[in-house]
Coordinates of C-alpha atoms in Angstrom, one line a residue:
M1 CA 0.0 0.0 0.0
G2 CA 1.2 3.4 -0.8
G3 CA 0.9 6.5 1.3
L4 CA 2.4 7.7 4.6
Q5 CA 4.9 5.6 6.5
H6 CA 3.1 5.3 9.8
Y7 CA 5.9 3.5 11.6
R8 CA 8.0 6.6 11.7
M9 CA 7.6 9.2 14.4
S10 CA 8.3 12.8 14.0
M11 CA 11.5 13.8 15.9
D12 CA 10.8 16.0 18.9
P13 CA 13.5 18.7 19.2
A14 CA 13.5 18.5 23.0
I15 CA 14.2 14.8 23.0
Q16 CA 17.0 15.3 20.4
K17 CA 18.5 18.1 22.6
L18 CA 18.3 15.8 25.6
G19 CA 20.0 13.0 23.8
T20 CA 22.8 15.3 22.5
M21 CA 23.3 16.8 26.0
T22 CA 23.5 13.3 27.5
T23 CA 26.0 12.1 24.9
N24 CA 28.3 15.1 25.3
R25 CA 28.0 15.6 29.0
H26 CA 31.7 14.8 29.6
K27 CA 32.8 17.6 27.4
Y28 CA 31.1 20.3 29.5
F29 CA 31.7 18.9 33.0
R30 CA 33.4 21.2 35.5
W31 CA 34.6 20.6 39.0
T32 CA 32.6 22.9 41.3
P33 CA 32.3 22.8 45.1
R34 CA 28.9 21.1 44.6
T35 CA 30.1 18.4 42.3
A36 CA 33.2 17.8 44.4
R37 CA 31.0 17.4 47.5
I38 CA 28.7 15.0 45.8
T39 CA 31.6 13.0 44.4
F40 CA 33.2 12.8 47.9
M41 CA 29.9 11.6 49.4
Y42 CA 29.4 8.8 46.9
A43 CA 33.0 7.7 46.5
V44 CA 34.4 8.0 50.0
F45 CA 31.8 8.8 52.7
V46 CA 29.1 6.2 51.9
P47 CA 31.5 3.3 51.4
A48 CA 33.3 4.3 54.7
V49 CA 30.0 4.2 56.6
F50 CA 29.1 0.8 55.2
A51 CA 32.6 -0.5 56.0
F52 CA 32.4 0.8 59.6
M53 CA 29.0 -0.8 60.1
A54 CA 30.2 -4.1 58.6
Y55 CA 33.3 -4.2 60.9
Q56 CA 31.2 -3.3 64.0
T57 CA 28.7 -6.1 63.4
D58 CA 31.2 -8.7 62.0
G59 CA 30.5 -12.1 63.7
K60 CA 27.7 -10.6 65.9
Y61 CA 24.8 -12.3 64.1
D62 CA 24.6 -16.0 63.2
M63 CA 21.6 -16.7 61.0
R64 CA 22.3 -20.4 60.3
A65 CA 20.8 -23.3 62.2
K66 CA 18.5 -21.3 64.4
R67 CA 15.4 -22.8 65.9
K68 CA 12.3 -21.1 67.3
G69 CA 13.2 -19.2 70.4
D70 CA 17.0 -19.0 69.7
L71 CA 18.7 -15.7 69.8
V72 CA 20.2 -14.4 66.5
S73 CA 22.9 -12.2 68.2
E74 CA 25.9 -14.0 69.6
Y75 CA 26.9 -11.4 72.2

């Protein structure tokens, strides 16, 4: 059948601009106090908190072979 090709969508300029911006984001990145703070939080602070919690509770809980009424914590 002839006529329009209905499977094609018209390109939205806003979606094209968003795609271009996402693709080229590394070209326009700058270290600012805000980005440095966010990077520090995700790269250093959050893993340090999880590591501290893991070391504090290491060996404290035993989940294997527990029966009804047994305590989960070892000390």
